[in-house]
PDB file of C-alpha atoms in Angstrom:
ATOM      1  CA  MET K   1     183.653-120.078   4.844  1.00  0.00           C
ATOM      2  CA  LYS K   2     181.385-119.753   1.831  1.00  0.00           C
ATOM      3  CA  ARG K   3     178.763-121.898   3.564  1.00  0.00           C
ATOM      4  CA  HIS K   4     178.815-119.624   6.609  1.00  0.00           C
ATOM      5  CA  GLY K   5     178.299-116.620   4.357  1.00  0.00           C
ATOM      6  CA  SER K   6     175.374-118.434   2.782  1.00  0.00           C
ATOM      7  CA  VAL K   7     173.766-118.823   6.222  1.00  0.00           C
ATOM      8  CA  LEU K   8     174.062-115.073   6.809  1.00  0.00           C
ATOM      9  CA  MET K   9     172.638-114.362   3.373  1.00  0.00           C
ATOM     10  CA  LEU K  10     169.728-116.699   4.119  1.00  0.00           C
ATOM     11  CA  ALA K  11     169.043-114.882   7.381  1.00  0.00           C
ATOM     12  CA  ALA K  12     169.185-111.481   5.679  1.00  0.00           C
ATOM     13  CA  ARG K  13     167.027-112.549   2.741  1.00  0.00           C
ATOM     14  CA  GLY K  14     164.262-113.661   5.062  1.00  0.00           C
ATOM     15  CA  SER K  15     164.068-110.549   7.235  1.00  0.00           C
ATOM     16  CA  LEU K  16     166.117-107.556   6.077  1.00  0.00           C
ATOM     17  CA  GLY K  17     163.392-106.047   3.903  1.00  0.00           C
ATOM     18  CA  LYS K  18     160.842-106.385   6.711  1.00  0.00           C
ATOM     19  CA  ALA K  19     163.277-104.815   9.177  1.00  0.00           C
ATOM     20  CA  LEU K  20     163.734-101.824   6.872  1.00  0.00           C
ATOM     21  CA  LEU K  21     159.956-101.468   6.640  1.00  0.00           C
ATOM     22  CA  VAL K  22     159.762-101.390  10.450  1.00  0.00           C
ATOM     23  CA  CYS K  23     162.404 -98.635  10.533  1.00  0.00           C
ATOM     24  CA  ALA K  24     160.520 -96.609   7.922  1.00  0.00           C
ATOM     25  CA  ALA K  25     157.154 -97.073   9.658  1.00  0.00           C
ATOM     26  CA  THR K  26     158.480 -96.093  13.080  1.00  0.00           C
ATOM     27  CA  ALA K  27     160.250 -93.048  11.638  1.00  0.00           C
ATOM     28  CA  ALA K  28     157.052 -91.864   9.937  1.00  0.00           C
ATOM     29  CA  ALA K  29     154.975 -92.404  13.086  1.00  0.00           C
ATOM     30  CA  GLU K  30     157.533 -90.630  15.272  1.00  0.00           C
ATOM     31  CA  LEU K  31     157.707 -87.666  12.925  1.00  0.00           C
ATOM     32  CA  GLY K  32     153.926 -87.303  12.998  1.00  0.00           C
ATOM     33  CA  LEU K  33     153.730 -87.588  16.784  1.00  0.00           C
ATOM     34  CA  PHE K  34     156.628 -85.182  17.313  1.00  0.00           C
ATOM     35  CA  TRP K  35     155.147 -82.615  14.916  1.00  0.00           C
ATOM     36  CA  ALA K  36     151.826 -82.808  16.752  1.00  0.00           C
ATOM     37  CA  ALA K  37     153.579 -82.391  20.114  1.00  0.00           C
ATOM     38  CA  LEU K  38     155.411 -79.338  18.773  1.00  0.00           C
ATOM     39  CA  GLY K  39     152.068 -77.862  17.722  1.00  0.00           C
ATOM     40  CA  ARG K  40     150.587 -78.410  21.176  1.00  0.00           C
ATOM     41  CA  ALA K  41     153.679 -76.872  22.803  1.00  0.00           C
ATOM     42  CA  ALA K  42     153.375 -73.797  20.562  1.00  0.00           C
ATOM     43  CA  GLU K  43     149.703 -73.426  21.539  1.00  0.00           C
ATOM     44  CA  ARG K  44     150.554 -73.594  25.241  1.00  0.00           C
ATOM     45  CA  ALA K  45     153.311 -71.031  24.750  1.00  0.00           C
ATOM     46  CA  ALA K  46     150.838 -68.715  23.010  1.00  0.00           C
ATOM     47  CA  GLU K  47     148.386 -69.119  25.890  1.00  0.00           C
ATOM     48  CA  LEU K  48     151.101 -68.209  28.387  1.00  0.00           C
ATOM     49  CA  ALA K  49     152.000 -65.126  26.364  1.00  0.00           C
ATOM     50  CA  ALA K  50     148.378 -63.934  26.589  1.00  0.00           C
ATOM     51  CA  LEU K  51     148.225 -64.225  30.389  1.00  0.00           C
ATOM     52  CA  PRO K  52     149.033 -61.437  32.874  1.00  0.00           C
ATOM     53  CA  PRO K  53     152.759 -61.342  33.682  1.00  0.00           C
ATOM     54  CA  GLU K  54     152.365 -62.710  37.237  1.00  0.00           C
ATOM     55  CA  GLU K  55     150.274 -65.712  36.224  1.00  0.00           C
ATOM     56  CA  ALA K  56     152.427 -66.339  33.152  1.00  0.00           C
ATOM     57  CA  ALA K  57     155.566 -66.424  35.312  1.00  0.00           C
ATOM     58  CA  TYR K  58     153.893 -68.944  37.637  1.00  0.00           C
ATOM     59  CA  ARG K  59     152.692 -71.225  34.845  1.00  0.00           C
ATOM     60  CA  GLN K  60     156.002 -70.925  32.998  1.00  0.00           C
ATOM     61  CA  MET K  61     157.318 -73.388  35.558  1.00  0.00           C
ATOM     62  CA  GLU K  62     155.557 -76.053  33.483  1.00  0.00           C
ATOM     63  CA  ASN K  63     158.247 -75.447  30.853  1.00  0.00           C
ATOM     64  CA  ALA K  64     155.883 -76.727  28.165  1.00  0.00           C
ATOM     65  CA  TRP K  65     158.116 -75.593  25.283  1.00  0.00           C
ATOM     66  CA  SER K  66     161.234 -77.471  26.448  1.00  0.00           C
ATOM     67  CA  LEU K  67     162.728 -80.171  24.222  1.00  0.00           C
ATOM     68  CA  GLU K  68     162.404 -82.739  26.998  1.00  0.00           C
ATOM     69  CA  GLN K  69     158.707 -82.008  27.467  1.00  0.00           C
ATOM     70  CA  VAL K  70     158.004 -82.175  23.740  1.00  0.00           C
ATOM     71  CA  PHE K  71     159.622 -85.621  23.516  1.00  0.00           C
ATOM     72  CA  THR K  72     157.698 -86.796  26.588  1.00  0.00           C
ATOM     73  CA  ASP K  73     154.373 -85.497  25.261  1.00  0.00           C
ATOM     74  CA  SER K  74     154.948 -87.080  21.856  1.00  0.00           C
ATOM     75  CA  ARG K  75     155.015 -90.642  23.315  1.00  0.00           C
ATOM     76  CA  ILE K  76     157.715 -91.565  20.794  1.00  0.00           C
ATOM     77  CA  SER K  77     159.181 -94.070  23.247  1.00  0.00           C
ATOM     78  CA  TRP K  78     156.110 -96.266  22.726  1.00  0.00           C
ATOM     79  CA  VAL K  79     156.663 -96.264  18.976  1.00  0.00           C
ATOM     80  CA  PHE K  80     160.247 -97.370  19.571  1.00  0.00           C
ATOM     81  CA  ALA K  81     158.974-100.157  21.846  1.00  0.00           C
ATOM     82  CA  LEU K  82     156.442-101.360  19.262  1.00  0.00           C
ATOM     83  CA  GLY K  83     159.138-101.342  16.589  1.00  0.00           C
ATOM     84  CA  LEU K  84     161.404-103.386  18.859  1.00  0.00           C
ATOM     85  CA  LEU K  85     158.646-105.964  19.410  1.00  0.00           C
ATOM     86  CA  ALA K  86     157.963-106.115  15.667  1.00  0.00           C
ATOM     87  CA  LEU K  87     161.638-106.715  14.889  1.00  0.00           C
ATOM     88  CA  CYS K  88     161.850-109.476  17.486  1.00  0.00           C
ATOM     89  CA  ALA K  89     158.789-111.162  15.959  1.00  0.00           C
ATOM     90  CA  ILE K  90     160.375-110.946  12.496  1.00  0.00           C
ATOM     91  CA  LEU K  91     163.627-112.452  13.774  1.00  0.00           C
ATOM     92  CA  CYS K  92     161.798-115.263  15.579  1.00  0.00           C
ATOM     93  CA  LEU K  93     159.847-116.190  12.460  1.00  0.00           C
ATOM     94  CA  ASN K  94     162.919-115.815  10.239  1.00  0.00           C
ATOM     95  CA  GLY K  95     163.948-119.362   9.475  1.00  0.00           C
ATOM     96  CA  GLY K  96     161.400-120.714  11.896  1.00  0.00           C
ATOM     97  CA  GLY K  97     159.498-122.649   9.282  1.00  0.00           C
ATOM     98  CA  LEU K  98     156.372-120.495   9.611  1.00  0.00           C
ATOM     99  CA  SER K  99     157.261-117.837   7.064  1.00  0.00           C
ATOM    100  CA  GLY K 100     159.499-119.617   4.612  1.00  0.00           C
ATOM    101  CA  GLY K 101     158.637-123.307   4.694  1.00  0.00           C
ATOM    102  CA  ARG K 102     161.844-124.299   2.841  1.00  0.00           C
ATOM    103  CA  THR K 103     164.311-122.800   5.310  1.00  0.00           C
ATOM    104  CA  GLY K 104     165.040-126.042   7.141  1.00  0.00           C
ATOM    105  CA  TYR K 105     165.590-127.864   3.849  1.00  0.00           C
ATOM    106  CA  THR K 106     167.935-125.104   2.616  1.00  0.00           C
ATOM    107  CA  LEU K 107     169.948-125.216   5.849  1.00  0.00           C
ATOM    108  CA  ARG K 108     170.363-128.989   5.563  1.00  0.00           C
ATOM    109  CA  ARG K 109     171.634-128.609   2.002  1.00  0.00           C
ATOM    110  CA  LEU K 110     174.279-126.140   3.177  1.00  0.00           C
ATOM    111  CA  ARG K 111     175.707-128.875   5.433  1.00  0.00           C
ATOM    112  CA  VAL K 112     176.373-126.479   8.288  1.00  0.00           C
ATOM    113  CA  ARG K 113     176.015-127.696  11.873  1.00  0.00           C
ATOM    114  CA  GLU K 114     172.819-126.610  13.624  1.00  0.00           C
ATOM    115  CA  GLN K 115     174.848-124.945  16.386  1.00  0.00           C
ATOM    116  CA  THR K 116     176.772-122.905  13.819  1.00  0.00           C
ATOM    117  CA  VAL K 117     173.537-121.848  12.133  1.00  0.00           C
ATOM    118  CA  GLY K 118     172.223-120.710  15.515  1.00  0.00           C
ATOM    119  CA  VAL K 119     175.338-118.650  16.201  1.00  0.00           C
ATOM    120  CA  TRP K 120     175.138-116.874  12.846  1.00  0.00           C
ATOM    121  CA  PHE K 121     171.412-116.208  13.225  1.00  0.00           C
ATOM    122  CA  ALA K 122     172.076-114.814  16.714  1.00  0.00           C
ATOM    123  CA  VAL K 123     174.854-112.550  15.442  1.00  0.00           C
ATOM    124  CA  TYR K 124     172.655-111.375  12.586  1.00  0.00           C
ATOM    125  CA  GLY K 125     169.689-110.723  14.886  1.00  0.00           C
ATOM    126  CA  ALA K 126     171.792-108.749  17.356  1.00  0.00           C
ATOM    127  CA  ALA K 127     173.249-106.708  14.474  1.00  0.00           C
ATOM    128  CA  VAL K 128     169.753-105.881  13.164  1.00  0.00           C
ATOM    129  CA  LEU K 129     168.670-104.688  16.614  1.00  0.00           C
ATOM    130  CA  VAL K 130     171.820-102.594  17.103  1.00  0.00           C
ATOM    131  CA  ILE K 131     171.249-100.994  13.695  1.00  0.00           C
ATOM    132  CA  TYR K 132     167.659-100.233  14.749  1.00  0.00           C
ATOM    133  CA  TRP K 133     169.009 -98.616  17.919  1.00  0.00           C
ATOM    134  CA  ALA K 134     171.509 -96.543  15.916  1.00  0.00           C
ATOM    135  CA  PHE K 135     168.818 -95.551  13.408  1.00  0.00           C
ATOM    136  CA  GLN K 136     166.475 -94.429  16.176  1.00  0.00           C
ATOM    137  CA  THR K 137     169.277 -92.415  17.793  1.00  0.00           C
ATOM    138  CA  GLY K 138     170.059 -90.638  14.521  1.00  0.00           C
ATOM    139  CA  TRP K 139     166.356 -90.011  13.896  1.00  0.00           C
ATOM    140  CA  ALA K 140     165.962 -88.542  17.398  1.00  0.00           C
ATOM    141  CA  LEU K 141     168.828 -86.141  16.674  1.00  0.00           C
ATOM    142  CA  LEU K 142     167.064 -85.049  13.473  1.00  0.00           C
ATOM    143  CA  LEU K 143     163.869 -84.442  15.452  1.00  0.00           C
ATOM    144  CA  CYS K 144     165.936 -82.320  17.834  1.00  0.00           C
ATOM    145  CA  ARG K 145     167.015 -80.215  14.852  1.00  0.00           C
ATOM    146  CA  LEU K 146     163.361 -79.826  13.888  1.00  0.00           C
ATOM    147  CA  TYR K 147     162.628 -78.613  17.409  1.00  0.00           C
ATOM    148  CA  LEU K 148     165.457 -76.065  17.267  1.00  0.00           C
ATOM    149  CA  TYR K 149     164.067 -74.793  13.962  1.00  0.00           C
ATOM    150  CA  ARG K 150     160.549 -74.266  15.343  1.00  0.00           C
ATOM    151  CA  ALA K 151     161.237 -73.314  18.968  1.00  0.00           C
ATOM    152  CA  ASP K 152     161.284 -69.824  20.387  1.00  0.00           C
ATOM    153  CA  PRO K 153     164.939 -68.667  20.169  1.00  0.00           C
ATOM    154  CA  ALA K 154     164.669 -67.472  23.766  1.00  0.00           C
ATOM    155  CA  GLN K 155     164.032 -71.074  24.855  1.00  0.00           C
ATOM    156  CA  VAL K 156     167.121 -72.668  23.273  1.00  0.00           C
ATOM    157  CA  ASN K 157     170.882 -72.386  23.541  1.00  0.00           C
ATOM    158  CA  ALA K 158     173.982 -74.347  22.624  1.00  0.00           C
ATOM    159  CA  GLN K 159     173.361 -76.848  25.452  1.00  0.00           C
ATOM    160  CA  THR K 160     169.664 -77.540  24.797  1.00  0.00           C
ATOM    161  CA  VAL K 161     170.057 -80.846  22.968  1.00  0.00           C
ATOM    162  CA  PHE K 162     172.955 -82.024  25.147  1.00  0.00           C
ATOM    163  CA  LEU K 163     170.993 -81.454  28.353  1.00  0.00           C
ATOM    164  CA  ALA K 164     167.881 -83.096  26.905  1.00  0.00           C
ATOM    165  CA  PHE K 165     169.824 -86.326  26.408  1.00  0.00           C
ATOM    166  CA  TYR K 166     170.592 -86.294  30.135  1.00  0.00           C
ATOM    167  CA  ARG K 167     167.164 -85.207  31.387  1.00  0.00           C
ATOM    168  CA  GLN K 168     164.681 -87.095  29.197  1.00  0.00           C
ATOM    169  CA  ALA K 169     164.386 -90.845  29.822  1.00  0.00           C
ATOM    170  CA  TYR K 170     163.933 -92.007  26.221  1.00  0.00           C
ATOM    171  CA  LEU K 171     166.660 -89.784  24.791  1.00  0.00           C
ATOM    172  CA  HIS K 172     169.065 -90.748  27.560  1.00  0.00           C
ATOM    173  CA  SER K 173     168.413 -94.447  27.002  1.00  0.00           C
ATOM    174  CA  LEU K 174     169.090 -94.051  23.287  1.00  0.00           C
ATOM    175  CA  LEU K 175     172.334 -92.161  23.845  1.00  0.00           C
ATOM    176  CA  PRO K 176     173.446 -92.629  27.479  1.00  0.00           C
ATOM    177  CA  LEU K 177     176.436 -90.268  27.152  1.00  0.00           C
ATOM    178  CA  ALA K 178     178.620 -90.835  30.249  1.00  0.00           C
ATOM    179  CA  GLU K 179     176.457 -93.478  31.944  1.00  0.00           C
ATOM    180  CA  ALA K 180     178.432 -96.677  31.340  1.00  0.00           C
ATOM    181  CA  SER K 181     175.823 -99.006  32.848  1.00  0.00           C
ATOM    182  CA  ARG K 182     173.221 -97.902  30.286  1.00  0.00           C
ATOM    183  CA  TRP K 183     175.587 -98.583  27.386  1.00  0.00           C
ATOM    184  CA  VAL K 184     176.286-102.068  28.753  1.00  0.00           C
ATOM    185  CA  ARG K 185     172.563-102.614  29.421  1.00  0.00           C
ATOM    186  CA  ASN K 186     171.678-101.778  25.810  1.00  0.00           C
ATOM    187  CA  LEU K 187     174.358-104.039  24.348  1.00  0.00           C
ATOM    188  CA  ALA K 188     173.429-106.891  26.701  1.00  0.00           C
ATOM    189  CA  LEU K 189     169.741-106.485  25.864  1.00  0.00           C
ATOM    190  CA  PHE K 190     170.281-106.597  22.106  1.00  0.00           C
ATOM    191  CA  ALA K 191     172.748-109.483  22.366  1.00  0.00           C
ATOM    192  CA  GLY K 192     170.242-111.376  24.497  1.00  0.00           C
ATOM    193  CA  LEU K 193     167.416-110.646  22.093  1.00  0.00           C
ATOM    194  CA  GLY K 194     169.543-111.799  19.167  1.00  0.00           C
ATOM    195  CA  THR K 195     170.307-115.055  20.984  1.00  0.00           C
ATOM    196  CA  THR K 196     166.765-115.778  22.181  1.00  0.00           C
ATOM    197  CA  CYS K 197     165.238-114.926  18.794  1.00  0.00           C
ATOM    198  CA  ALA K 198     167.686-117.249  17.032  1.00  0.00           C
ATOM    199  CA  CYS K 199     166.826-120.013  19.529  1.00  0.00           C
ATOM    200  CA  CYS K 200     163.133-119.312  19.000  1.00  0.00           C
ATOM    201  CA  ALA K 201     163.505-119.707  15.224  1.00  0.00           C
ATOM    202  CA  ALA K 202     165.371-122.982  15.714  1.00  0.00           C
ATOM    203  CA  GLN K 203     162.768-124.256  18.178  1.00  0.00           C
ATOM    204  CA  LEU K 204     159.976-123.456  15.726  1.00  0.00           C
ATOM    205  CA  ARG K 205     161.803-125.487  13.069  1.00  0.00           C
ATOM    206  CA  HIS K 206     161.846-128.421  15.481  1.00  0.00           C
ATOM    207  CA  GLY K 207     158.257-128.026  16.671  1.00  0.00           C
ATOM    208  CA  GLY K 208     159.068-126.197  19.918  1.00  0.00           C
ATOM    209  CA  LYS K 209     158.175-122.766  21.292  1.00  0.00           C
ATOM    210  CA  GLY K 210     160.321-119.698  21.918  1.00  0.00           C
ATOM    211  CA  VAL K 211     158.947-118.370  25.210  1.00  0.00           C
ATOM    212  CA  ALA K 212     162.237-116.814  26.332  1.00  0.00           C
ATOM    213  CA  ALA K 213     162.369-114.519  23.296  1.00  0.00           C
ATOM    214  CA  ALA K 214     158.839-113.246  23.938  1.00  0.00           C
ATOM    215  CA  VAL K 215     159.545-112.586  27.622  1.00  0.00           C
ATOM    216  CA  LEU K 216     162.802-110.733  26.974  1.00  0.00           C
ATOM    217  CA  ALA K 217     161.255-108.710  24.126  1.00  0.00           C
ATOM    218  CA  VAL K 218     158.453-107.522  26.423  1.00  0.00           C
ATOM    219  CA  ILE K 219     160.939-106.698  29.191  1.00  0.00           C
ATOM    220  CA  GLY K 220     163.088-104.719  26.744  1.00  0.00           C
ATOM    221  CA  ALA K 221     160.121-102.837  25.291  1.00  0.00           C
ATOM    222  CA  LEU K 222     158.669-101.898  28.686  1.00  0.00           C
ATOM    223  CA  THR K 223     161.895-100.966  30.451  1.00  0.00           C
ATOM    224  CA  PHE K 224     164.044 -99.469  27.686  1.00  0.00           C
ATOM    225  CA  SER K 225     163.317 -95.832  28.616  1.00  0.00           C
ATOM    226  CA  ARG K 226     164.753 -95.038  32.025  1.00  0.00           C
ATOM    227  CA  GLU K 227     165.941 -91.871  33.715  1.00  0.00           C
ATOM    228  CA  THR K 228     169.636 -91.332  34.324  1.00  0.00           C
ATOM    229  CA  GLY K 229     171.084 -93.049  37.373  1.00  0.00           C
ATOM    230  CA  GLY K 230     169.077 -96.270  37.061  1.00  0.00           C
ATOM    231  CA  PHE K 231     171.975 -98.645  37.761  1.00  0.00           C
ATOM    232  CA  VAL K 232     169.835-101.207  39.597  1.00  0.00           C
ATOM    233  CA  GLY K 233     167.303-101.335  36.752  1.00  0.00           C
ATOM    234  CA  ASP K 234     170.111-101.663  34.209  1.00  0.00           C
ATOM    235  CA  ALA K 235     171.662-104.507  36.189  1.00  0.00           C
ATOM    236  CA  LEU K 236     168.328-106.322  36.441  1.00  0.00           C
ATOM    237  CA  THR K 237     167.826-106.063  32.673  1.00  0.00           C
ATOM    238  CA  MET K 238     171.322-107.427  32.056  1.00  0.00           C
ATOM    239  CA  CYS K 239     170.622-110.345  34.386  1.00  0.00           C
ATOM    240  CA  ALA K 240     167.311-111.005  32.634  1.00  0.00           C
ATOM    241  CA  ALA K 241     169.036-110.981  29.230  1.00  0.00           C
ATOM    242  CA  ALA K 242     171.717-113.422  30.404  1.00  0.00           C
ATOM    243  CA  GLY K 243     169.292-115.699  32.241  1.00  0.00           C
ATOM    244  CA  LEU K 244     166.704-115.868  29.452  1.00  0.00           C
ATOM    245  CA  SER K 245     169.431-116.476  26.844  1.00  0.00           C
ATOM    246  CA  ALA K 246     170.733-119.403  28.892  1.00  0.00           C
ATOM    247  CA  TRP K 247     167.169-120.714  29.302  1.00  0.00           C
ATOM    248  CA  ALA K 248     166.523-120.456  25.548  1.00  0.00           C
ATOM    249  CA  ILE K 249     169.715-122.369  24.732  1.00  0.00           C
ATOM    250  CA  TRP K 250     168.885-125.059  27.292  1.00  0.00           C
ATOM    251  CA  ASN K 251     165.326-125.421  25.977  1.00  0.00           C
ATOM    252  CA  LEU K 252     166.628-125.745  22.428  1.00  0.00           C
ATOM    253  CA  ARG K 253     168.991-128.526  23.500  1.00  0.00           C
ATOM    254  CA  GLU K 254     166.083-130.299  25.196  1.00  0.00           C
ATOM    255  CA  VAL K 255     163.964-130.067  22.037  1.00  0.00           C
ATOM    256  CA  ARG K 256     166.767-131.564  19.954  1.00  0.00           C
ATOM    257  CA  ARG K 257     167.400-134.296  22.545  1.00  0.00           C
ATOM    258  CA  ASN K 258     163.730-135.293  22.517  1.00  0.00           C
ATOM    259  CA  GLU K 259     163.835-135.492  18.711  1.00  0.00           C
ATOM    260  CA  ASP K 260     166.825-137.817  18.851  1.00  0.00           C
TER     261      ASP K 260
END
């Protein structure tokens, strides 16, 4: 059991600090973008207040000061996507022989089967991505508190944040509330990314390439934010995660077979 713990420690030592830097960088970027979006929303609200009542009532339909619109205007979902891609790259290179050089030698000294190493690296990678998801959800809730602090009291009520997590695609994908398919989609995506990134790292150690990890990472980054009710899209992402994970495992077995 001590050897298995050593594999996890090796995985964490090679990537945990970089993963924390990604979390910090995305949080800083999101705060800046959200603050700027709040400023633009306040300017639009001031412009509406200066208009004649009839025109102001017509243009108020834009609802520029709503929490959902502020999150949409901030483009925070793209920062999340870039952070996800960065984490996947870190996990692929972690133990892949490109960033450490001595990782393969260390793993051989531990006398742990290659398959077992892959399982632990996959579990670790999936855990890192789930923690990133949880961190981004908590950070989004803090940004919601910032909005409530700055917004016009007439524009908010006790249901403002709750409704925003149903109406806004990025917020709903972070915290799907009652939509079970989105919860399963997220877990399947992160489990698949953990598996494909671990296979990618192993393939790099053996001179192969981790195409499946790159494909799934791009799919996850581009399709993570979806409106409520996207069951078909969620199902397609789950199928992609399962299929690409199976492909990555098969490719890794082929690389090892060719070596033998």
